[in-house]
Amino acid sequence: MSQTPTHALPSYLNAEDLGPWGNYLQQVDRVTPYLGSLSRWVETLKRPKRSLIVDVPIELDNGTIAHFEGYRVQHNVSRGPGKGGVRFHQDVTLSEVMALAAWMSVKNAAVNLPYGGAKGGIRVDPRKLSASELERMTRRYTSEIGVIIGPSKDIPAPDVNTNAQTMAWMMDTYSMNEGATATGVVTGKPIALGGSLGRVEATGRGVFVVACEAARDRNIDVAGARVVVQGFGNVGGTAARLFHEAGAKVIAAQDHTGTVHNAAGLDVHKLLSHVSQTGGVGGFSGGQALDKNEFWTLETEFLIPAALESQITVDNAAKVRAKIVVEGANGPTTPEADDILAENGVYVVPDVLANAGGVTVSYFEWVQDFSSFFWSEEEINQRLERLMREAYAAVAQVSREHKVTLRTAAFIVACTRILQARQVRGLYP
């Protein structure tokens, strides 16, 4: 006699502390009532298809052997090969990688890319390793996960503390093991190895494009609008520059080095130059220093959290005085804070939609590698902007139909697409 499982918690997670995976499960529970007949397949979303944990041993420069714990999780591949970054961080956990892989499934489906969701990571503080040690670790990790990655299986990309050089090592290692150059095994590569033009700025550009779409829906003119940005790297810095060039006033910026504020508007180009020279916004002479907690209380049209997870929480959500929040980072708003923002009429464009520009241009890179035909940066930006606008329009339409937040609407759109694919494919065997 068959038994229906009472929960979907794998035995290897601590039920008392599910970490990021617990946040993801809450989001799935919220969307389930809107899935109709597809809800019979909803357990699919709560169980990663494959989770690989590997040992990564390397010889350090001093001759000793060090072991690192590595992961690669493929959450769902019903709609296509897995796609998702690899992060090197001392606090990486299996729960975190599982959640990030699941959010990649949602993100790819929300913008209708032909990918499933995946994610990888190594539990390491990369600042404590030399460049040669990092290379050995990256190559060994790639060899260990090589059995489940590939251009038509699962395509890694850069994430926290990884970059184009990391991807070059991963591509070379995979290619050496295969005995043939496989440029399409990773994205975010150097241009010399089949990387795509426009990839570095893609996430920030996508943030700006959907922010403009949201502004139109809320009858806000971008020209003259106030913008505050947390995080001034590739994502926040690019978005700030595009806002500035569109006539908006970036009145505050914050990162790990400090907070700078100028009610008349910061000179974004000078601030970007300052960040590139000093490593952060702290000490910028074109504005006044501001207490880090006051940053969230600034009255503004746009708030762009583009730094870390869990920045808008129950502690500060009620103080947010922005009209529109556009999530450049992954998971910057906790589920509890989300409810507070919604109650206060703050319009939130969620991460799974707002920061999908990066994976969209990664998709373009993958397509270009397969065809060995490369597009101009202008073509890439035009295609990116069109795809982001179409994705926003589809999510906004569902939001209006069901009278739900954009986040719930994005999950409705994405989970419907994933489960439709699961249903029509059926179960094998």
Coordinates of C-alpha atoms in Angstrom, one line a residue:
M1 CA 0.0 0.0 0.0
S2 CA 1.5 3.3 -1.0
Q3 CA 2.1 6.1 1.5
T4 CA 2.0 9.8 0.8
P5 CA 5.0 11.6 2.5
T6 CA 4.0 14.0 5.2
H7 CA 6.9 16.4 4.5
A8 CA 9.6 17.1 2.0
L9 CA 12.6 17.5 4.3
P10 CA 15.6 15.5 3.3
S11 CA 17.3 13.6 6.2
Y12 CA 20.6 15.4 5.7
L13 CA 19.1 18.8 6.7
N14 CA 18.4 20.0 10.3
A15 CA 14.6 20.4 10.5
E16 CA 15.2 22.9 13.4
D17 CA 17.4 25.1 11.3
L18 CA 16.7 24.8 7.6
G19 CA 18.7 27.9 6.7
P20 CA 18.0 29.5 3.2
W21 CA 16.3 26.3 2.0
G22 CA 13.6 27.1 4.6
N23 CA 13.0 30.5 3.1
Y24 CA 12.6 28.9 -0.3
L25 CA 10.1 26.3 1.0
Q26 CA 8.0 29.2 2.4
Q27 CA 7.9 30.8 -1.0
V28 CA 6.8 27.6 -2.6
D29 CA 4.0 27.2 0.0
R30 CA 2.8 30.7 -0.8
V31 CA 2.5 30.0 -4.6
T32 CA 1.0 26.5 -4.3
P33 CA -2.7 27.7 -4.1
Y34 CA -2.3 29.4 -7.5
L35 CA -1.0 26.3 -9.4
G36 CA -4.4 24.6 -10.0
S37 CA -4.1 21.1 -11.2
L38 CA -0.3 21.4 -11.4
S39 CA -0.2 21.4 -7.6
R40 CA -0.1 17.6 -7.7
W41 CA 3.5 18.0 -8.9
V42 CA 4.5 20.6 -6.3
E43 CA 6.8 18.2 -4.4
T44 CA 9.0 18.3 -7.4
L45 CA 9.9 21.9 -6.4
K46 CA 10.7 20.9 -2.9
R47 CA 13.3 18.2 -3.8
P48 CA 16.5 18.9 -5.7
K49 CA 17.0 16.5 -8.5
R50 CA 20.7 15.9 -7.6
S51 CA 23.0 17.1 -4.9
L52 CA 26.7 16.2 -5.1
I53 CA 29.1 16.8 -2.2
V54 CA 32.8 16.4 -3.1
D55 CA 36.1 16.4 -1.3
V56 CA 38.6 18.9 -2.9
P57 CA 42.1 18.0 -1.8
I58 CA 45.0 20.2 -3.0
E59 CA 48.7 20.6 -2.1
L60 CA 49.3 24.0 -0.6
D61 CA 52.4 26.2 -1.5
N62 CA 54.1 25.1 1.7
G63 CA 53.8 21.4 0.8
T64 CA 51.0 20.4 3.1
I65 CA 47.7 18.9 1.9
A66 CA 44.4 20.7 2.5
H67 CA 40.9 19.4 2.0
F68 CA 37.9 21.6 1.1
E69 CA 34.2 20.7 0.9
G70 CA 32.6 21.3 -2.5
Y71 CA 29.0 21.2 -3.7
R72 CA 27.1 21.1 -7.0
V73 CA 23.3 21.0 -6.7
Q74 CA 21.0 20.6 -9.7
H75 CA 17.5 21.6 -8.5
N76 CA 15.4 21.0 -11.6
V77 CA 16.3 20.3 -15.2
S78 CA 12.8 19.7 -16.7
R79 CA 13.1 22.7 -19.0
G80 CA 16.8 22.3 -20.0
P81 CA 20.3 21.9 -18.6
G82 CA 21.1 23.3 -15.2
K83 CA 22.5 26.8 -15.0
G84 CA 23.9 28.6 -12.0
G85 CA 27.0 30.1 -10.5
V86 CA 29.9 28.7 -8.3
R87 CA 30.8 30.6 -5.2
F88 CA 33.9 30.4 -3.0
H89 CA 33.1 31.4 0.6
Q90 CA 33.9 30.1 4.1
D91 CA 30.2 30.1 5.1
V92 CA 28.8 28.1 2.1
T93 CA 26.5 25.3 3.2
L94 CA 24.5 22.6 1.4
S95 CA 21.2 24.4 2.5
E96 CA 22.4 27.6 0.9
V97 CA 23.5 26.0 -2.4
M98 CA 20.2 24.1 -2.5
A99 CA 18.2 27.3 -2.1
L100 CA 20.3 29.2 -4.6
A101 CA 19.9 26.4 -7.1
A102 CA 16.1 26.5 -6.6
W103 CA 16.0 30.2 -7.0
M104 CA 17.9 29.8 -10.3
S105 CA 15.2 27.4 -11.5
V106 CA 12.6 30.1 -10.7
K107 CA 14.7 32.9 -12.2
N108 CA 15.3 31.0 -15.5
A109 CA 11.7 30.1 -15.8
A110 CA 10.5 33.6 -14.9
V111 CA 12.3 35.1 -17.8
N112 CA 11.6 32.0 -20.0
L113 CA 15.2 30.9 -20.6
P114 CA 15.5 27.2 -21.6
Y115 CA 17.4 26.2 -18.4
G116 CA 16.9 24.5 -15.1
G117 CA 18.4 25.7 -11.9
A118 CA 21.8 24.7 -10.5
K119 CA 24.4 26.1 -8.1
G120 CA 27.8 25.2 -6.8
G121 CA 30.3 26.2 -4.1
I122 CA 33.4 25.5 -2.1
R123 CA 33.6 26.1 1.6
V124 CA 36.8 28.2 1.6
D125 CA 38.0 31.7 2.4
P126 CA 39.7 32.4 -0.9
R127 CA 41.6 35.4 0.6
K128 CA 43.7 32.9 2.5
L129 CA 44.9 31.1 -0.7
S130 CA 47.5 32.2 -3.2
A131 CA 46.6 32.5 -6.9
S132 CA 48.3 29.2 -7.7
E133 CA 46.4 27.5 -4.8
L134 CA 43.1 28.9 -6.0
E135 CA 43.9 27.5 -9.5
R136 CA 44.6 24.0 -8.1
M137 CA 41.5 24.1 -6.0
T138 CA 39.3 25.2 -8.9
R139 CA 40.7 22.6 -11.3
R140 CA 40.3 19.8 -8.7
Y141 CA 36.8 20.9 -7.9
T142 CA 36.0 20.9 -11.7
S143 CA 37.4 17.4 -12.1
E144 CA 35.3 16.2 -9.1
I145 CA 32.0 17.6 -10.4
G146 CA 32.9 16.9 -14.1
V147 CA 30.6 13.8 -14.1
I148 CA 27.5 16.0 -13.9
I149 CA 28.4 19.2 -15.7
G150 CA 28.7 19.8 -19.4
P151 CA 27.4 22.2 -22.2
S152 CA 24.1 20.2 -22.5
K153 CA 23.9 19.1 -18.8
D154 CA 24.8 21.9 -16.4
I155 CA 26.7 25.1 -17.2
P156 CA 28.4 26.9 -14.2
A157 CA 29.1 30.7 -14.1
P158 CA 30.8 33.2 -11.8
D159 CA 29.3 34.0 -8.4
V160 CA 30.6 35.3 -5.1
N161 CA 34.4 35.4 -5.1
T162 CA 34.7 33.8 -8.6
N163 CA 35.3 35.6 -11.9
A164 CA 36.2 35.2 -15.5
Q165 CA 39.6 33.7 -14.6
T166 CA 37.9 31.0 -12.5
M167 CA 35.7 30.2 -15.4
A168 CA 38.8 30.0 -17.7
W169 CA 40.3 27.4 -15.4
M170 CA 37.1 25.4 -15.2
M171 CA 36.6 25.4 -19.0
D172 CA 40.2 24.3 -19.5
T173 CA 40.1 21.5 -16.9
Y174 CA 36.8 20.2 -18.4
S175 CA 38.2 20.4 -21.9
M176 CA 41.4 18.6 -21.0
N177 CA 39.4 15.7 -19.4
E178 CA 37.1 15.5 -22.4
G179 CA 39.9 15.7 -24.9
A180 CA 38.3 18.5 -26.8
T181 CA 37.8 22.3 -26.3
A182 CA 34.3 22.8 -24.8
T183 CA 33.8 26.6 -24.6
G184 CA 30.1 26.1 -23.7
V185 CA 30.7 24.3 -20.4
V186 CA 30.8 27.6 -18.5
T187 CA 29.7 31.2 -19.1
G188 CA 31.2 34.4 -17.8
K189 CA 34.5 33.5 -19.5
P190 CA 37.1 35.9 -20.8
I191 CA 36.3 37.3 -24.3
A192 CA 39.4 35.4 -25.6
L193 CA 37.8 32.1 -24.7
G194 CA 34.3 32.7 -26.1
G195 CA 32.9 35.0 -23.5
S196 CA 30.2 37.5 -24.5
L197 CA 30.4 41.2 -24.9
G198 CA 28.0 43.0 -22.4
R199 CA 28.2 40.2 -19.8
V200 CA 29.9 42.3 -17.1
E201 CA 27.2 45.0 -17.1
A202 CA 24.3 42.7 -17.9
T203 CA 22.9 42.3 -14.4
G204 CA 23.0 46.0 -13.6
R205 CA 21.5 46.9 -17.0
G206 CA 18.6 44.4 -16.4
V207 CA 18.0 46.1 -13.0
F208 CA 17.7 49.4 -14.7
V209 CA 15.4 48.2 -17.5
V210 CA 12.9 46.6 -15.1
A211 CA 13.1 49.6 -12.8
C212 CA 12.0 51.8 -15.7
E213 CA 9.1 49.4 -16.5
A214 CA 8.0 49.5 -12.9
A215 CA 8.3 53.3 -12.8
R216 CA 5.9 53.5 -15.8
D217 CA 3.4 51.2 -14.1
R218 CA 3.6 53.4 -11.0
N219 CA 3.4 56.7 -12.9
I220 CA 6.9 57.8 -11.8
D221 CA 9.2 59.8 -14.1
V222 CA 12.7 58.4 -14.1
A223 CA 14.2 61.8 -15.1
G224 CA 14.5 63.7 -11.8
A225 CA 13.7 60.7 -9.6
R226 CA 15.8 60.0 -6.5
V227 CA 17.8 56.7 -6.3
V228 CA 19.6 55.1 -3.4
V229 CA 21.9 52.1 -4.1
Q230 CA 23.4 49.5 -1.7
G231 CA 26.4 47.9 -3.2
F232 CA 28.5 49.7 -5.8
G233 CA 30.1 46.9 -7.7
N234 CA 29.2 45.5 -11.2
V235 CA 25.5 45.4 -10.4
G236 CA 24.8 48.5 -8.2
G237 CA 27.5 50.7 -10.0
T238 CA 26.1 49.9 -13.5
A239 CA 22.5 50.5 -12.4
A240 CA 23.5 53.8 -10.8
R241 CA 25.3 54.9 -13.9
L242 CA 22.4 54.1 -16.2
F243 CA 20.0 55.9 -13.8
H244 CA 22.3 58.9 -13.7
E245 CA 22.5 59.0 -17.5
A246 CA 18.7 58.8 -17.7
G247 CA 18.5 62.0 -15.6
A248 CA 17.8 60.5 -12.2
K249 CA 19.6 61.7 -9.1
V250 CA 21.6 59.1 -7.2
I251 CA 21.4 60.6 -3.7
A252 CA 23.0 57.9 -1.6
A253 CA 25.3 54.9 -2.0
Q254 CA 26.3 52.3 0.6
D255 CA 28.8 49.4 0.8
H256 CA 31.0 47.6 3.3
T257 CA 33.3 50.7 3.5
G258 CA 30.5 53.2 4.4
T259 CA 27.6 55.3 3.3
V260 CA 27.7 58.5 1.3
H261 CA 24.8 60.9 0.8
N262 CA 24.2 64.1 -1.2
A263 CA 20.6 65.3 -1.5
A264 CA 21.5 67.2 -4.7
G265 CA 22.8 64.0 -6.3
L266 CA 26.2 62.3 -6.3
D267 CA 28.5 62.5 -9.3
V268 CA 28.2 58.9 -10.3
H269 CA 31.1 58.8 -12.7
K270 CA 33.4 60.3 -10.1
L271 CA 32.1 57.9 -7.4
L272 CA 32.7 54.9 -9.7
S273 CA 36.3 56.2 -10.2
H274 CA 36.7 56.6 -6.4
V275 CA 35.4 53.0 -5.9
S276 CA 37.7 51.6 -8.5
Q277 CA 40.7 53.3 -6.8
T278 CA 39.9 52.8 -3.1
G279 CA 37.7 49.6 -3.1
G280 CA 34.5 51.3 -1.8
V281 CA 32.3 54.4 -1.5
G282 CA 33.7 55.3 2.0
G283 CA 35.6 58.6 2.0
F284 CA 34.1 60.0 -1.2
S285 CA 34.5 63.7 -1.1
G286 CA 31.4 64.5 -3.2
G287 CA 28.9 63.7 -0.4
Q288 CA 28.5 63.5 3.4
A289 CA 29.0 60.4 5.4
L290 CA 25.7 58.9 6.7
D291 CA 24.9 56.4 9.5
K292 CA 24.4 53.0 7.9
N293 CA 21.0 52.5 9.4
E294 CA 19.8 56.0 8.2
F295 CA 20.4 54.8 4.6
W296 CA 17.2 52.7 4.7
T297 CA 15.1 55.6 5.9
L298 CA 15.9 58.0 3.1
E299 CA 12.9 59.3 1.1
T300 CA 13.4 58.1 -2.5
E301 CA 11.7 56.9 -5.6
F302 CA 14.0 53.9 -6.1
L303 CA 15.9 51.7 -3.5
I304 CA 18.3 49.3 -5.1
P305 CA 19.7 46.6 -2.7
A306 CA 22.5 45.2 -4.8
A307 CA 24.9 43.8 -2.1
L308 CA 24.1 40.9 0.2
E309 CA 21.3 38.6 1.3
S310 CA 18.8 39.6 4.1
Q311 CA 19.4 43.4 4.2
I312 CA 15.8 44.4 4.5
T313 CA 14.4 42.6 7.6
V314 CA 11.7 43.0 10.2
D315 CA 14.1 45.5 11.9
N316 CA 14.2 48.1 9.2
A317 CA 11.4 47.2 6.7
A318 CA 8.8 49.6 8.3
K319 CA 11.3 52.5 8.0
V320 CA 11.8 52.1 4.2
R321 CA 10.5 55.2 2.5
A322 CA 11.1 54.2 -1.1
K323 CA 8.3 53.9 -3.6
I324 CA 9.9 51.1 -5.6
V325 CA 12.5 48.5 -4.4
V326 CA 14.4 46.8 -7.2
E327 CA 16.4 43.8 -5.9
G328 CA 19.8 43.6 -7.6
A329 CA 21.1 41.1 -5.0
N330 CA 19.8 37.6 -4.4
G331 CA 17.5 37.4 -1.4
P332 CA 18.0 40.9 0.0
T333 CA 14.5 41.0 1.5
T334 CA 13.3 38.4 4.1
P335 CA 9.8 36.9 3.7
E336 CA 8.6 38.8 6.9
A337 CA 10.0 42.1 5.6
D338 CA 8.3 41.4 2.3
D339 CA 4.9 41.4 4.0
I340 CA 5.7 44.7 5.8
L341 CA 6.7 46.4 2.5
A342 CA 3.6 45.2 0.8
E343 CA 1.4 46.5 3.7
N344 CA 3.1 49.9 3.4
G345 CA 2.5 50.1 -0.4
V346 CA 6.2 49.7 -1.4
Y347 CA 6.3 48.2 -4.8
V348 CA 9.0 45.4 -4.8
V349 CA 10.5 44.1 -8.1
P350 CA 11.9 40.7 -6.9
D351 CA 15.4 39.3 -7.4
V352 CA 14.2 36.4 -9.6
L353 CA 13.1 39.0 -12.1
A354 CA 15.1 42.1 -11.5
N355 CA 18.6 40.6 -11.5
A356 CA 18.0 38.0 -14.3
G357 CA 20.0 40.1 -16.8
G358 CA 23.2 38.3 -15.9
V359 CA 21.9 34.8 -16.6
T360 CA 20.2 36.2 -19.7
V361 CA 23.5 37.3 -21.2
S362 CA 25.0 34.0 -20.0
Y363 CA 22.4 32.4 -22.1
F364 CA 23.4 34.5 -25.1
E365 CA 27.1 33.5 -24.5
W366 CA 26.1 29.8 -24.5
V367 CA 24.2 30.2 -27.7
Q368 CA 27.1 32.1 -29.3
D369 CA 29.5 29.4 -28.2
F370 CA 27.4 26.6 -29.8
S371 CA 27.1 28.5 -33.1
S372 CA 30.6 29.9 -33.0
F373 CA 29.0 33.2 -34.2
F374 CA 29.3 36.2 -32.0
W375 CA 27.1 39.3 -31.7
S376 CA 28.0 43.0 -31.2
E377 CA 27.5 44.6 -27.8
E378 CA 24.7 46.7 -29.2
E379 CA 22.8 43.6 -30.4
I380 CA 23.3 41.9 -27.0
N381 CA 22.0 44.9 -25.1
Q382 CA 19.0 45.2 -27.4
R383 CA 18.1 41.5 -27.0
L384 CA 18.6 41.8 -23.2
E385 CA 16.3 44.8 -22.9
R386 CA 13.6 43.2 -25.0
L387 CA 13.7 40.0 -23.0
M388 CA 13.6 41.7 -19.7
R389 CA 10.7 44.0 -20.7
E390 CA 8.7 40.9 -21.9
A391 CA 9.4 39.1 -18.6
Y392 CA 8.4 42.0 -16.5
A393 CA 5.2 42.5 -18.5
A394 CA 4.2 38.8 -18.1
V395 CA 4.8 38.9 -14.3
A396 CA 3.0 42.3 -13.9
Q397 CA 0.0 40.9 -15.7
V398 CA -0.2 37.9 -13.4
S399 CA 0.2 40.2 -10.4
R400 CA -2.8 42.3 -11.5
E401 CA -4.9 39.2 -12.3
H402 CA -4.4 37.5 -8.9
K403 CA -3.9 40.8 -6.9
V404 CA -0.6 39.5 -5.5
T405 CA 2.9 40.9 -5.2
L406 CA 5.3 40.8 -8.1
R407 CA 7.3 38.2 -6.1
T408 CA 4.4 35.8 -5.8
A409 CA 3.5 36.5 -9.4
A410 CA 7.0 35.7 -10.6
F411 CA 6.8 32.4 -8.7
I412 CA 3.4 31.7 -10.2
V413 CA 4.7 32.3 -13.7
A414 CA 8.0 30.3 -13.1
C415 CA 6.5 27.4 -11.1
T416 CA 3.7 27.0 -13.7
R417 CA 6.3 26.7 -16.5
I418 CA 8.5 24.3 -14.6
L419 CA 5.6 22.0 -13.5
Q420 CA 4.0 22.1 -17.0
A421 CA 7.3 20.8 -18.4
R422 CA 7.4 18.1 -15.6
Q423 CA 3.9 17.1 -16.3
V424 CA 4.1 16.7 -20.1
R425 CA 7.4 14.9 -19.8
G426 CA 5.9 12.5 -17.4
L427 CA 7.8 10.1 -15.1
Y428 CA 10.5 7.8 -16.5
P429 CA 10.4 4.8 -16.1

